Each structure stands twice: as structure tokens, then as C-alpha cells.
Short mmCIF file of C-alpha atoms in Angstrom, two decimals:
data_model
loop_
_atom_site.label_atom_id
_atom_site.label_comp_id
_atom_site.label_asym_id
_atom_site.label_seq_id
_atom_site.Cartn_x
_atom_site.Cartn_y
_atom_site.Cartn_z
CA PRO A 1 -165.71 30.10 285.71
CA GLY A 2 -168.08 31.84 288.08
CA PRO A 3 -167.24 33.21 291.53
CA SER A 4 -166.51 30.82 294.35
CA ALA A 5 -169.43 29.64 296.43
CA ALA A 6 -168.18 31.57 299.45
CA ALA A 7 -167.75 34.83 297.57
CA ALA A 8 -171.05 34.54 295.70
CA GLY A 9 -173.11 33.59 298.71
CA GLY A 10 -171.64 36.03 301.19
CA ALA A 11 -172.18 39.39 299.49
CA GLY A 12 -175.41 41.31 299.38
CA GLY A 13 -176.87 40.13 302.68
CA GLY A 14 -179.97 37.98 302.85
CA VAL A 15 -181.39 35.45 305.28
CA GLY A 16 -180.46 31.80 304.92
CA VAL A 17 -183.15 29.16 304.65
CA GLY A 18 -181.77 26.50 306.97
CA GLY A 19 -183.51 23.26 307.73
CA GLY A 20 -181.26 21.11 305.54
CA GLY A 21 -182.99 18.17 303.92
CA ALA A 22 -186.09 18.69 306.09
CA THR A 23 -187.16 21.78 304.13
CA ARG A 24 -190.40 20.99 302.27
CA VAL A 25 -190.96 22.60 298.86
CA ARG A 26 -194.51 23.32 297.69
CA ARG A 27 -193.98 25.12 294.36
CA ILE A 28 -191.02 25.78 292.07
CA GLU A 29 -190.31 28.37 289.38
CA CYS A 30 -187.35 29.20 287.13
CA GLY A 31 -186.24 32.59 285.80
CA ASP A 32 -183.64 33.15 283.10
CA HIS A 33 -180.61 32.49 285.33
CA HIS A 34 -182.18 32.06 288.75
CA ALA A 35 -184.84 30.01 290.49
CA CYS A 36 -187.22 30.26 293.45
CA ALA A 37 -189.30 27.94 295.59
CA VAL A 38 -192.36 28.35 297.78
CA LEU A 39 -191.53 26.53 300.99
CA GLY A 40 -193.84 24.63 303.30
CA ASP A 41 -194.25 27.59 305.63
CA GLY A 42 -195.41 29.90 302.82
CA SER A 43 -192.11 31.76 302.55
CA VAL A 44 -190.10 32.09 299.33
CA ALA A 45 -186.42 31.31 298.77
CA CYS A 46 -184.45 32.29 295.66
CA TRP A 47 -180.92 31.82 294.32
CA GLY A 48 -178.79 32.47 291.23
CA HIS A 49 -178.28 35.65 289.19
CA ASP A 50 -179.04 38.78 291.20
CA GLU A 51 -177.57 41.78 289.37
CA GLU A 52 -181.00 43.30 288.80
CA GLY A 53 -182.52 42.37 292.11
CA GLN A 54 -184.05 39.11 290.85
CA LEU A 55 -183.74 37.54 294.30
CA GLY A 56 -185.62 40.30 296.11
CA ASP A 57 -182.68 41.28 298.33
CA GLY A 58 -181.68 44.53 296.63
CA GLY A 59 -179.35 42.96 294.08
CA GLY A 60 -175.68 42.07 294.02
CA PRO A 61 -173.43 39.20 292.96
CA PRO A 62 -174.82 35.74 292.25
CA LYS A 63 -176.08 33.72 295.21
CA PRO A 64 -175.53 29.96 294.74
CA ARG A 65 -177.49 29.00 297.86
CA PRO A 66 -181.16 29.75 298.58
CA LEU A 67 -181.95 32.92 300.52
CA LYS A 68 -185.35 33.91 301.88
CA VAL A 69 -187.03 36.77 300.03
CA PRO A 70 -187.68 39.30 302.81
CA GLY A 71 -191.21 40.35 303.66
CA LEU A 72 -193.02 37.44 302.00
CA SER A 73 -195.32 35.04 303.84
CA GLY A 74 -198.48 33.12 303.10
CA VAL A 75 -197.40 32.67 299.47
CA ARG A 76 -199.15 30.06 297.36
CA GLU A 77 -197.65 30.70 293.90
CA ILE A 78 -194.72 32.50 292.26
CA ALA A 79 -193.91 33.61 288.72
CA LEU A 80 -190.51 34.72 287.43
CA ALA A 81 -189.52 36.78 284.40
CA ARG A 82 -186.02 37.83 283.34
CA ALA A 83 -185.57 40.47 286.04
CA LEU A 84 -188.97 40.45 287.71
CA GLY A 85 -190.43 38.13 290.32
CA CYS A 86 -193.98 38.04 291.67
CA ALA A 87 -195.68 36.20 294.51
CA LEU A 88 -199.39 35.45 294.86
CA ALA A 89 -200.52 35.35 298.49
CA GLU A 90 -203.37 33.40 300.03
CA ASP A 91 -205.41 36.63 300.18
CA LYS A 92 -204.96 36.90 296.34
CA SER A 93 -202.79 40.01 296.54
CA VAL A 94 -199.66 40.16 294.37
CA ARG A 95 -196.25 41.50 295.40
CA CYS A 96 -193.35 41.83 292.98
CA TRP A 97 -189.66 42.68 293.06
CA GLY A 98 -186.83 43.29 290.61
CA THR A 99 -186.24 45.95 287.99
CA GLY A 100 -189.17 45.51 285.65
CA ARG A 101 -191.46 48.50 285.22
CA ALA A 102 -194.98 48.49 286.59
CA LEU A 103 -197.97 49.43 284.47
CA GLY A 104 -198.12 53.20 284.30
CA GLY A 105 -194.35 53.64 284.23
CA ALA A 106 -193.50 53.52 287.94
CA ALA A 107 -190.23 51.69 288.56
CA MET A 108 -190.44 48.51 290.59
CA THR A 109 -188.60 48.39 293.89
CA ARG A 110 -185.92 45.79 294.47
CA ALA A 111 -187.78 44.48 297.51
CA PRO A 112 -191.29 42.97 297.27
CA ALA A 113 -193.97 45.62 296.79
CA THR A 114 -197.67 45.47 295.97
CA VAL A 115 -198.50 45.95 292.29
CA MET A 116 -201.75 47.07 290.68
CA ALA A 117 -203.73 48.08 293.77
CA GLY A 118 -207.00 46.22 293.96
CA LEU A 119 -205.79 43.24 291.94
CA ARG A 120 -207.07 39.97 293.36
CA ALA A 121 -205.52 37.24 291.25
CA SER A 122 -206.31 33.55 290.92
CA ASP A 123 -203.00 32.66 289.28
CA LEU A 124 -199.87 34.21 287.76
CA SER A 125 -197.71 33.85 284.67
CA ALA A 126 -194.50 35.67 283.78
CA SER A 127 -191.71 35.59 281.22
CA GLY A 128 -189.34 37.99 279.52
CA VAL A 129 -190.31 41.44 280.80
CA VAL A 130 -193.98 40.96 281.60
CA ALA A 131 -196.14 39.34 284.27
CA CYS A 132 -199.89 38.75 284.25
CA GLY A 133 -202.49 37.83 286.84
CA ARG A 134 -205.87 36.30 286.11
CA GLU A 135 -208.76 37.77 288.06
CA GLU A 136 -211.65 35.68 289.32
CA GLY A 137 -213.94 36.81 286.53
CA GLY A 138 -211.56 35.45 283.90
CA ALA A 139 -210.06 38.75 282.74
CA PHE A 140 -206.34 39.26 283.20
CA ARG A 141 -204.17 42.27 284.00
CA CYS A 142 -200.53 42.57 283.01
CA TRP A 143 -197.63 44.71 284.14
CA GLY A 144 -193.95 45.09 283.36
CA SER A 145 -192.48 46.45 280.15
CA ALA A 146 -195.13 45.13 277.79
CA GLN A 147 -197.72 47.85 278.15
CA GLY A 148 -200.40 47.62 275.53
CA LEU A 149 -200.39 43.81 275.35
CA PRO A 150 -203.52 42.99 273.31
CA ASP A 151 -206.53 41.70 275.19
CA LEU A 152 -206.93 37.93 275.10
CA GLY A 153 -210.60 38.22 275.93
CA GLY A 154 -212.62 37.23 278.95
CA ASP A 155 -213.72 33.88 280.35
CA VAL A 156 -210.11 32.79 280.68
CA ALA A 157 -209.30 29.59 282.58
CA ASP A 158 -205.51 29.80 282.25
CA ILE A 159 -202.85 32.11 280.84
CA ALA A 160 -199.29 31.48 279.71
CA VAL A 161 -196.87 34.34 278.99
CA ALA A 162 -193.70 34.07 276.92
CA ALA A 163 -191.03 36.58 275.96
CA THR A 164 -192.78 37.55 272.72
CA HIS A 165 -196.37 36.38 273.04
CA ALA A 166 -199.09 35.20 275.39
CA CYS A 167 -201.74 32.49 275.14
CA ALA A 168 -205.06 32.10 276.90
CA LEU A 169 -207.01 28.91 277.51
CA ARG A 170 -210.70 29.74 277.61
CA ARG A 171 -213.20 27.87 279.73
CA ASP A 172 -214.62 26.19 276.63
CA GLY A 173 -211.19 24.68 275.92
CA THR A 174 -210.28 26.87 272.96
CA VAL A 175 -206.89 28.56 272.79
CA ARG A 176 -206.04 32.05 271.59
CA CYS A 177 -202.58 33.62 271.37
CA VAL A 178 -201.51 37.22 270.74
CA GLY A 179 -198.19 38.48 269.46
CA ALA A 180 -197.84 35.48 267.17
CA GLU A 181 -196.58 37.60 264.28
CA ARG A 182 -193.37 38.04 266.31
CA TRP A 183 -192.63 34.31 266.21
CA GLY A 184 -191.00 34.69 262.80
CA GLY A 185 -194.10 33.52 260.96
CA SER A 186 -196.84 35.17 258.99
CA GLY A 187 -198.99 36.15 261.95
CA ARG A 188 -202.07 34.82 260.17
CA GLU A 189 -205.19 33.98 262.10
CA SER A 190 -204.30 30.27 262.33
CA LEU A 191 -201.39 31.17 264.59
CA ASN A 192 -203.46 33.51 266.69
CA ARG A 193 -206.29 31.02 267.10
CA PRO A 194 -204.69 27.56 267.02
CA GLN A 195 -207.21 24.78 266.43
CA LEU A 196 -206.51 21.45 268.06
CA PRO A 197 -207.70 18.33 266.24
CA ALA A 198 -211.25 17.36 267.14
CA SER A 199 -210.00 14.27 268.97
CA ALA A 200 -207.82 16.44 271.20
CA ALA A 201 -210.15 19.36 271.86
CA PRO A 202 -210.89 20.91 274.21
CA ALA A 203 -207.48 21.77 275.58
CA ALA A 204 -206.91 21.14 279.29
CA GLU A 205 -203.62 23.04 279.73
CA ILE A 206 -201.41 25.44 277.81
CA ALA A 207 -197.75 26.45 278.05
CA THR A 208 -195.52 28.78 276.04
CA GLY A 209 -191.88 28.80 274.98
CA ASP A 210 -189.97 31.59 273.28
CA ALA A 211 -191.37 30.99 269.81
CA PHE A 212 -193.70 28.06 270.25
CA ALA A 213 -196.56 26.87 272.43
CA CYS A 214 -198.09 23.57 273.46
CA ALA A 215 -201.43 22.35 274.76
CA ARG A 216 -202.44 19.21 276.61
CA GLY A 217 -205.62 17.87 275.06
CA LYS A 218 -208.50 15.96 276.58
CA ASP A 219 -206.90 12.85 275.08
CA LYS A 220 -203.86 13.43 277.37
CA LYS A 221 -201.57 13.94 274.40
CA VAL A 222 -199.46 17.05 273.74
CA TYR A 223 -199.95 19.29 270.69
CA CYS A 224 -197.44 22.01 269.79
CA TRP A 225 -197.14 24.75 267.17
CA GLY A 226 -194.74 27.52 266.17
CA GLN A 227 -191.01 27.25 265.44
CA ASN A 228 -189.20 23.92 265.34
CA ASP A 229 -185.57 24.80 264.63
CA VAL A 230 -184.25 22.63 267.49
CA GLY A 231 -187.08 20.10 267.58
CA GLN A 232 -189.15 21.89 270.21
CA LEU A 233 -192.33 20.51 268.63
CA GLY A 234 -191.04 16.97 269.16
CA LEU A 235 -190.40 16.58 265.43
CA PRO A 236 -187.10 16.46 263.53
CA PRO A 237 -185.75 20.04 263.42
CA ASP A 238 -186.81 22.19 260.48
CA PHE A 239 -187.14 25.86 259.65
CA VAL A 240 -190.87 25.82 259.07
CA VAL A 241 -193.25 27.77 261.30
CA HIS A 242 -195.94 25.20 262.03
CA GLU A 243 -199.18 27.14 262.14
CA ALA A 244 -201.41 24.23 263.12
CA PRO A 245 -200.88 22.19 266.30
CA VAL A 246 -199.11 18.87 265.71
CA ALA A 247 -199.09 15.92 268.08
CA VAL A 248 -195.79 15.23 269.82
CA PRO A 249 -194.98 11.65 268.77
CA GLY A 250 -194.72 8.94 271.40
CA VAL A 251 -196.09 11.07 274.25
CA ALA A 252 -199.33 9.93 275.92
CA ASP A 253 -201.14 9.82 279.27
CA VAL A 254 -199.82 13.29 280.08
CA GLU A 255 -200.92 15.01 283.28
CA SER A 256 -198.96 18.28 282.94
CA ILE A 257 -196.52 20.04 280.60
CA SER A 258 -193.59 22.41 281.12
CA LEU A 259 -191.84 24.52 278.46
CA GLY A 260 -188.58 26.41 278.35
CA GLU A 261 -187.19 28.73 275.70
CA ALA A 262 -186.96 25.84 273.22
CA SER A 263 -187.30 22.78 275.47
CA ALA A 264 -190.27 20.86 276.77
CA CYS A 265 -191.20 18.08 279.20
CA ALA A 266 -194.41 16.12 279.68
CA LEU A 267 -195.24 14.54 283.06
CA GLY A 268 -197.61 11.67 283.63
CA GLY A 269 -197.83 8.25 285.23
CA GLY A 270 -194.63 8.82 287.17
CA ARG A 271 -192.71 9.39 283.93
CA VAL A 272 -191.09 12.52 282.53
CA THR A 273 -190.50 12.72 278.77
CA CYS A 274 -188.53 15.65 277.34
CA TRP A 275 -187.56 17.03 273.92
CA GLY A 276 -186.09 20.05 272.14
CA ALA A 277 -182.99 22.11 272.93
CA ASN A 278 -180.45 20.33 275.14
CA ALA A 279 -177.16 22.17 274.54
CA GLU A 280 -176.45 22.45 278.28
CA GLY A 281 -178.13 19.21 279.27
CA GLU A 282 -181.27 21.05 280.35
CA LEU A 283 -183.56 18.13 279.47
CA GLY A 284 -182.24 16.07 282.38
CA LEU A 285 -181.18 13.16 280.18
CA GLY A 286 -177.62 13.06 281.52
CA ARG A 287 -176.11 14.32 278.27
CA ALA A 288 -175.80 17.52 276.26
CA SER A 289 -176.80 17.59 272.60
CA PRO A 290 -178.02 20.11 269.98
CA HIS A 291 -181.54 18.72 270.16
CA GLU A 292 -183.47 15.67 271.27
CA ARG A 293 -186.58 13.86 270.09
CA PRO A 294 -189.06 12.93 272.87
CA THR A 295 -187.03 10.85 275.32
CA PRO A 296 -187.84 9.53 278.82
CA ALA A 297 -185.70 11.06 281.60
CA PRO A 298 -185.22 8.28 284.17
CA ALA A 299 -183.49 10.64 286.62
CA LEU A 300 -186.71 12.68 286.81
CA ALA A 301 -189.10 9.77 287.35
CA GLY A 302 -191.81 10.64 289.84
CA ALA A 303 -191.29 14.40 289.58
CA LYS A 304 -194.32 16.53 290.40
CA ASP A 305 -193.24 19.55 288.35
CA VAL A 306 -190.44 20.77 286.08
CA CYS A 307 -189.40 24.35 285.30
CA PHE A 308 -186.90 25.62 282.72
CA ALA A 309 -184.42 28.50 282.92
CA SER A 310 -182.38 29.67 279.93
CA SER A 311 -179.87 26.81 280.08
CA SER A 312 -180.82 24.87 283.20
CA ALA A 313 -183.90 23.31 284.74
CA CYS A 314 -185.32 22.19 288.07
CA ALA A 315 -187.81 19.61 289.32
CA LEU A 316 -190.04 19.19 292.35
CA THR A 317 -189.48 15.61 293.51
CA SER A 318 -191.97 13.14 294.90
CA ASP A 319 -190.63 13.72 298.42
CA ASP A 320 -191.13 17.52 298.19
CA ALA A 321 -187.46 18.31 297.61
CA MET A 322 -186.05 20.28 294.69
CA VAL A 323 -183.29 19.28 292.28
CA CYS A 324 -181.71 21.26 289.43
CA TRP A 325 -179.31 20.52 286.56
CA GLY A 326 -177.65 22.17 283.55
CA SER A 327 -175.47 25.29 283.43
CA ASN A 328 -174.58 26.93 286.74
CA GLY A 329 -172.45 30.01 286.11
CA SER A 330 -174.71 32.13 288.32
CA GLY A 331 -175.33 29.46 290.93
CA GLN A 332 -178.78 28.77 289.51
CA LEU A 333 -178.63 25.10 290.54
CA GLY A 334 -178.78 26.18 294.17
CA ASP A 335 -176.28 23.60 295.44
CA GLY A 336 -173.80 26.18 296.77
CA THR A 337 -171.43 25.91 293.79
CA THR A 338 -171.09 27.34 290.29
CA ARG A 339 -170.24 23.98 288.72
CA ALA A 340 -172.48 22.78 285.90
CA SER A 341 -174.07 19.36 286.26
CA LEU A 342 -175.70 17.05 283.73
CA ALA A 343 -177.23 15.09 286.61
CA PRO A 344 -179.85 16.56 288.97
CA VAL A 345 -178.32 17.98 292.16
CA ARG A 346 -180.30 18.72 295.31
CA VAL A 347 -180.93 22.36 296.13
CA ALA A 348 -179.11 23.17 299.39
CA PHE A 349 -181.91 24.67 301.48
#
């Protein structure tokens, strides 16, 4: 069992969020064993594992209740990696915290600090030990411990970073990934340049998991490729590396997708359908299981967004609140306890 709520929340300082149920959440993001939210006033609150300064307060024991990240305001987007968090401000500057290493070898501070002077980003993506920001021209710049990440090319509309690879969605709807040889496959060109079926192309959105990736096509279906050992492609589990994108069965009218290490959810029409790894109940289905085929999650109906941690997940609800479920040993559910929950619990802002 983890530390008591009082012990975990009291050490290490930090400023409480307050506001109770009136706190409005604008954006959510999950790290490996922690989570953060952009609040209605443009500030950021984080909770969960904090040994490496993931919560931006200098580090310490787990914090099971949200604490404001000091020095952040006017934030419109956040991205979390294992021990690195970044915030994109309205002026397009990026500030990061944690113990990742910035490009050029300078150690990150444990309080938010500007990275890559001159960077003006349009959006962020982070996972593992790397974070990337897309500049207005379409090129992207990355920092963290993955120096030398191959160039995904220009004219990029969206980027998605995973622990072992990164994918870019170009403005023409084509998708290119780098680092695919580390997925356990052959690394042949078909993995690096996945081709969606003609009926699905061009892609409208991409997302990455630890050893797989998915795209939402123009037909509002979801197509995934890569490993499928726990059914993360929506198919019965196998040990084949699927080099070509395959349609996730029974999933249609999708408006957005979210991927975890080996889990996935598709949102659309007020419904949330999830599949893949579910050992800790991270799919929000109210049960734990080795794997799940695509299954509606009634408890998540109406959710605006879903994010996955290593063994938990969170959702942004239709009333701008935030709920989390799954494992909770580091207080990553944000409800003030370290008790796991198969049902979504409200984050205690």
C-alpha cells in the first residue's frame, strides 16, 4: 500500500488548488504515474508520483491531491513524459520542469524553466524521455534525452511522440514514423511510412503507443499498426508486428483518439469505445482483464478527452471536470487517496 493521503499530500510544499467542484478544467494530460490539468484560469495543477520533480515543485513523496505548478500562467496546452513536463503558453513559449535533459546536455531544473530559446510552438507532444514542439512553419524541435531523433520532415500538421518512436501527420494527410525498427519488427519502409487504405486516406489525426500507432481517417474510422500482443490494434492478441494499418473492428464515427502504452480509446457521438491492455482496469470498463476487444465504456459517455498513464487513465467530462481510474499507488487518481478504483473518481481540485 502507498502512503496515507495526509502523509503524501503534506510533504514537499506546494500550493493547493481550492475551488472544490467549481474548478473548471480545460485540458488534461497523463504521465507515467502522475497527471496534470490546465485549469480555467490558465494555471496548471499536477498530482501523483513526484520523486523526480514531475509535479514542478522540486520533487518529493507522492502527492495524491492536485497542487498548482508554481510560476505558470496563461497556459493553453501541456505535455507529460516519464519525468518531464512542459507547458505551452498563449505567447507560444514553452516552459518545462522535471529531470529530463535539455537539448545540448544542460540539466532541466525542477521548477518550470524556458527551453530552447526562440522556440515558438503551435503544439506539444511528449512521452518517455523526449518532448517535441511543432513550429508554425511545420518543422518540429525536440528536447530531452533523445538527441539525434531523425527528422520527420517539414509541412507537419501534427506530431505524436512515444517512448521508442515518433510519428508525423503531414498536411497532405500522409503519415511518417521514425524509430519503427525499435518496435520489435523489421523496420522496413512500410512501418516507417504507413499507408492507410484509399478509403481512409488522408489521415485526420495520429496517436502513438509504446509499440504501436493509430490514425483516424477521413472516414472517421480508426486504423492501427505495430504490435498486437494484448490486442492494442483492436484485434485478437497475436505476436505479429502488423506493418500495414488495419481497421479497428466495430469502431466508427470517431472524432478523436487517445492511446496509452498498450491501450486505446476512440471518442465520438458522445460514446467512448476502448480496447487493448486492461490489467489495472485502465480502459474504464469497470473491470480488470488481460486484454479487451473494442468495448463501449458507459461510465465515460460524453467525455471530451481521455489520457492514459502506465496503469491508470483520466477523462475530461462534459461538465469540464476531471475523473480518473485504475491503479493509484502514487496518488495518480488525484482523489486524495492511494486506493485503486475500477470506477472513475473525481479529481479533488
